[in-house]
Short mmCIF file of C-alpha atoms in Angstrom, two decimals:
data_model
loop_
_atom_site.label_atom_id
_atom_site.label_comp_id
_atom_site.label_asym_id
_atom_site.label_seq_id
_atom_site.Cartn_x
_atom_site.Cartn_y
_atom_site.Cartn_z
CA UNK A 615 97.13 -16.81 -22.18
CA UNK A 616 99.83 -14.10 -22.61
CA UNK A 617 101.19 -12.96 -19.26
CA UNK A 618 100.15 -9.29 -17.87
CA UNK A 619 102.75 -6.81 -18.75
CA UNK A 620 105.24 -6.24 -15.85
CA UNK A 621 105.50 -2.88 -14.06
CA UNK A 622 108.53 -0.99 -15.40
CA UNK A 623 111.10 -0.52 -12.58
CA UNK A 624 111.63 3.55 -13.72
CA UNK A 625 107.72 3.67 -12.83
CA UNK A 626 108.42 3.77 -9.17
CA UNK A 627 109.09 7.52 -9.85
CA UNK A 628 105.38 7.99 -10.87
CA UNK A 629 104.42 8.26 -7.08
CA UNK A 630 107.63 9.87 -5.04
CA UNK A 631 108.22 8.46 -1.90
CA UNK A 632 110.28 10.53 0.70
CA UNK A 633 113.22 8.93 1.57
CA UNK A 634 113.83 9.10 5.63
CA UNK A 635 117.68 10.80 5.89
CA UNK A 636 118.75 7.65 7.56
CA UNK A 637 117.94 5.73 4.55
CA UNK A 638 119.12 8.02 1.85
CA UNK A 639 121.78 5.46 0.61
CA UNK A 640 119.33 2.78 -0.13
CA UNK A 641 118.33 1.99 -3.38
CA UNK A 642 115.02 0.53 -4.30
CA UNK A 643 113.99 -1.20 -7.32
CA UNK A 644 111.52 -3.54 -8.84
CA UNK A 645 114.19 -5.09 -11.35
CA UNK A 646 114.28 -8.83 -10.86
CA UNK A 647 117.50 -8.83 -12.78
CA UNK A 648 119.41 -7.54 -9.55
CA UNK A 649 117.58 -9.99 -7.04
CA UNK A 650 120.61 -11.47 -5.23
CA UNK A 651 118.68 -15.08 -5.44
CA UNK A 652 120.82 -17.33 -3.23
CA UNK A 653 120.91 -14.34 -0.77
CA UNK A 654 116.89 -14.19 -0.98
CA UNK A 655 116.82 -17.77 -1.09
CA UNK A 656 118.91 -18.33 2.39
CA UNK A 657 116.40 -15.70 3.98
CA UNK A 658 113.19 -17.17 3.19
CA UNK A 659 114.31 -20.83 3.28
CA UNK A 660 115.12 -19.70 6.81
CA UNK A 661 111.88 -18.06 7.66
CA UNK A 662 109.31 -19.26 9.98
CA UNK A 663 106.34 -18.81 6.83
CA UNK A 664 108.46 -20.52 4.10
CA UNK A 665 111.06 -23.34 5.64
CA UNK A 666 113.38 -25.11 3.52
CA UNK A 667 111.48 -23.90 0.51
CA UNK A 668 113.65 -24.07 -2.73
CA UNK A 669 115.41 -21.23 -4.54
CA UNK A 670 112.94 -22.60 -7.74
CA UNK A 671 109.93 -22.08 -5.88
CA UNK A 672 111.20 -18.57 -4.77
CA UNK A 673 111.67 -17.06 -8.22
CA UNK A 674 108.70 -18.92 -9.73
CA UNK A 675 106.83 -16.93 -7.14
CA UNK A 676 108.71 -13.74 -8.13
CA UNK A 677 107.77 -14.16 -11.54
CA UNK A 678 104.61 -14.76 -11.19
CA UNK A 679 103.96 -11.56 -8.74
CA UNK A 680 102.42 -8.35 -9.63
CA UNK A 681 105.43 -6.34 -7.66
CA UNK A 682 108.93 -7.43 -6.18
CA UNK A 683 111.05 -4.89 -5.03
CA UNK A 684 114.24 -5.10 -3.29
CA UNK A 685 116.51 -2.53 -1.42
CA UNK A 686 120.17 -2.30 -1.86
CA UNK A 687 123.07 -0.59 -0.06
CA UNK A 688 126.07 -0.33 -2.05
CA UNK A 689 124.94 -3.08 -4.27
CA UNK A 690 124.47 -5.74 -1.32
CA UNK A 691 120.97 -6.93 -1.26
CA UNK A 692 119.80 -5.38 2.32
CA UNK A 693 115.85 -6.18 1.87
CA UNK A 694 112.97 -7.95 -0.43
CA UNK A 695 109.34 -8.51 -0.54
CA UNK A 696 106.56 -9.29 -3.27
CA UNK A 697 103.32 -8.32 -3.64
CA UNK A 698 100.47 -10.87 -5.14
CA UNK A 699 97.64 -9.00 -6.92
CA UNK A 700 94.92 -8.85 -9.70
CA UNK A 701 96.34 -5.19 -9.73
CA UNK A 702 92.61 -3.97 -9.28
CA UNK A 703 91.08 -5.18 -6.25
CA UNK A 704 93.09 -7.29 -4.36
CA UNK A 705 96.83 -7.29 -2.98
CA UNK A 706 98.76 -9.47 -0.97
CA UNK A 707 102.07 -8.55 0.83
CA UNK A 708 104.31 -11.55 1.34
CA UNK A 709 108.09 -12.41 2.02
CA UNK A 710 108.95 -9.29 3.44
CA UNK A 711 112.49 -9.86 4.70
CA UNK A 712 115.05 -7.30 6.01
CA UNK A 713 118.41 -8.69 6.50
CA UNK A 714 119.54 -8.56 9.98
CA UNK A 715 122.69 -5.80 10.12
CA UNK A 716 119.90 -3.63 8.12
CA UNK A 717 116.85 -3.88 10.75
CA UNK A 718 115.87 -1.33 13.02
CA UNK A 719 116.06 1.81 10.73
CA UNK A 720 112.60 1.57 9.08
CA UNK A 721 113.52 -0.04 6.03
CA UNK A 722 110.81 -2.56 6.11
CA UNK A 723 108.34 0.01 6.48
CA UNK A 724 109.90 2.63 4.05
CA UNK A 725 110.24 -0.61 1.28
CA UNK A 726 106.24 -1.62 2.07
CA UNK A 727 105.08 2.03 1.59
CA UNK A 728 106.65 1.86 -1.62
CA UNK A 729 104.67 -1.00 -2.40
CA UNK A 730 101.66 0.26 -1.03
CA UNK A 731 102.28 3.54 -3.56
CA UNK A 732 102.66 1.48 -6.30
CA UNK A 733 100.39 2.90 -9.21
CA UNK A 734 99.37 -0.49 -10.56
CA UNK A 735 98.11 -1.20 -7.08
CA UNK A 736 96.24 2.27 -6.26
CA UNK A 737 92.32 0.52 -6.17
CA UNK A 738 93.52 -2.57 -4.09
CA UNK A 739 92.75 -3.77 -0.88
CA UNK A 740 95.54 -4.98 0.82
CA UNK A 741 96.03 -8.37 3.15
CA UNK A 742 99.01 -9.76 5.21
CA UNK A 743 100.15 -12.21 7.42
CA UNK A 744 102.26 -12.05 10.22
CA UNK A 745 103.71 -13.58 13.30
CA UNK A 746 106.19 -10.87 14.61
CA UNK A 747 105.92 -7.32 12.58
CA UNK A 748 102.33 -6.27 13.56
CA UNK A 749 103.83 -2.64 14.85
CA UNK A 750 105.57 -2.58 11.53
CA UNK A 751 102.24 -2.51 9.50
CA UNK A 752 100.14 -0.99 11.90
CA UNK A 753 102.21 2.26 11.42
CA UNK A 754 101.39 1.62 7.50
CA UNK A 755 97.40 1.73 8.37
CA UNK A 756 97.11 -2.17 8.29
CA UNK A 757 94.54 -3.57 10.93
CA UNK A 758 93.14 -6.65 12.28
CA UNK A 759 90.94 -8.39 10.03
CA UNK A 760 87.30 -6.93 10.72
CA UNK A 761 85.50 -10.51 10.49
CA UNK A 762 88.46 -13.29 10.50
CA UNK A 763 85.94 -15.76 10.60
CA UNK A 764 85.00 -14.88 7.26
CA UNK A 765 88.31 -16.06 5.95
CA UNK A 766 89.24 -19.53 5.59
CA UNK A 767 92.37 -21.12 4.33
CA UNK A 768 93.58 -24.48 1.92
CA UNK A 769 97.04 -25.67 2.46
CA UNK A 770 99.50 -25.76 4.98
CA UNK A 771 100.70 -22.12 5.49
CA UNK A 772 104.11 -22.12 7.71
CA UNK A 773 104.68 -26.08 6.38
CA UNK A 774 105.80 -25.28 3.30
CA UNK A 775 107.82 -28.10 1.24
CA UNK A 776 110.83 -27.82 -0.60
#
């Protein structure tokens, strides 16, 4: 099967996202060619949800994601996220990371809002998992699952092999 068309980075302007003044110097892009893969690998390999994950798995996951967004400040990557989706009904927000010096400015919320405003994902219901950032996501309209007993999982979430 042919892979679905990837969303062109320039289409992020289709649904403008107001930029808070304190984030005006950050550039958000969906261009995978700009991702600083060693930097993103260091972040995600040190996370609680993918400890020790290999660079190859991160890159393969990004290539197979519906959306990958990065934030840059003066050409240095400051944040990353990706969305796994069928682009119609379901979107799973994952691998959201803001580098330590850039935290506390609203960058994660701003980057997630860009993903939520993505035109390819306009009809989707969203899901995410977090251990420690509930406040960030609640401000964006996320709530606890209404019926968590209906959900099941397979695999060792948070115990990922390289």
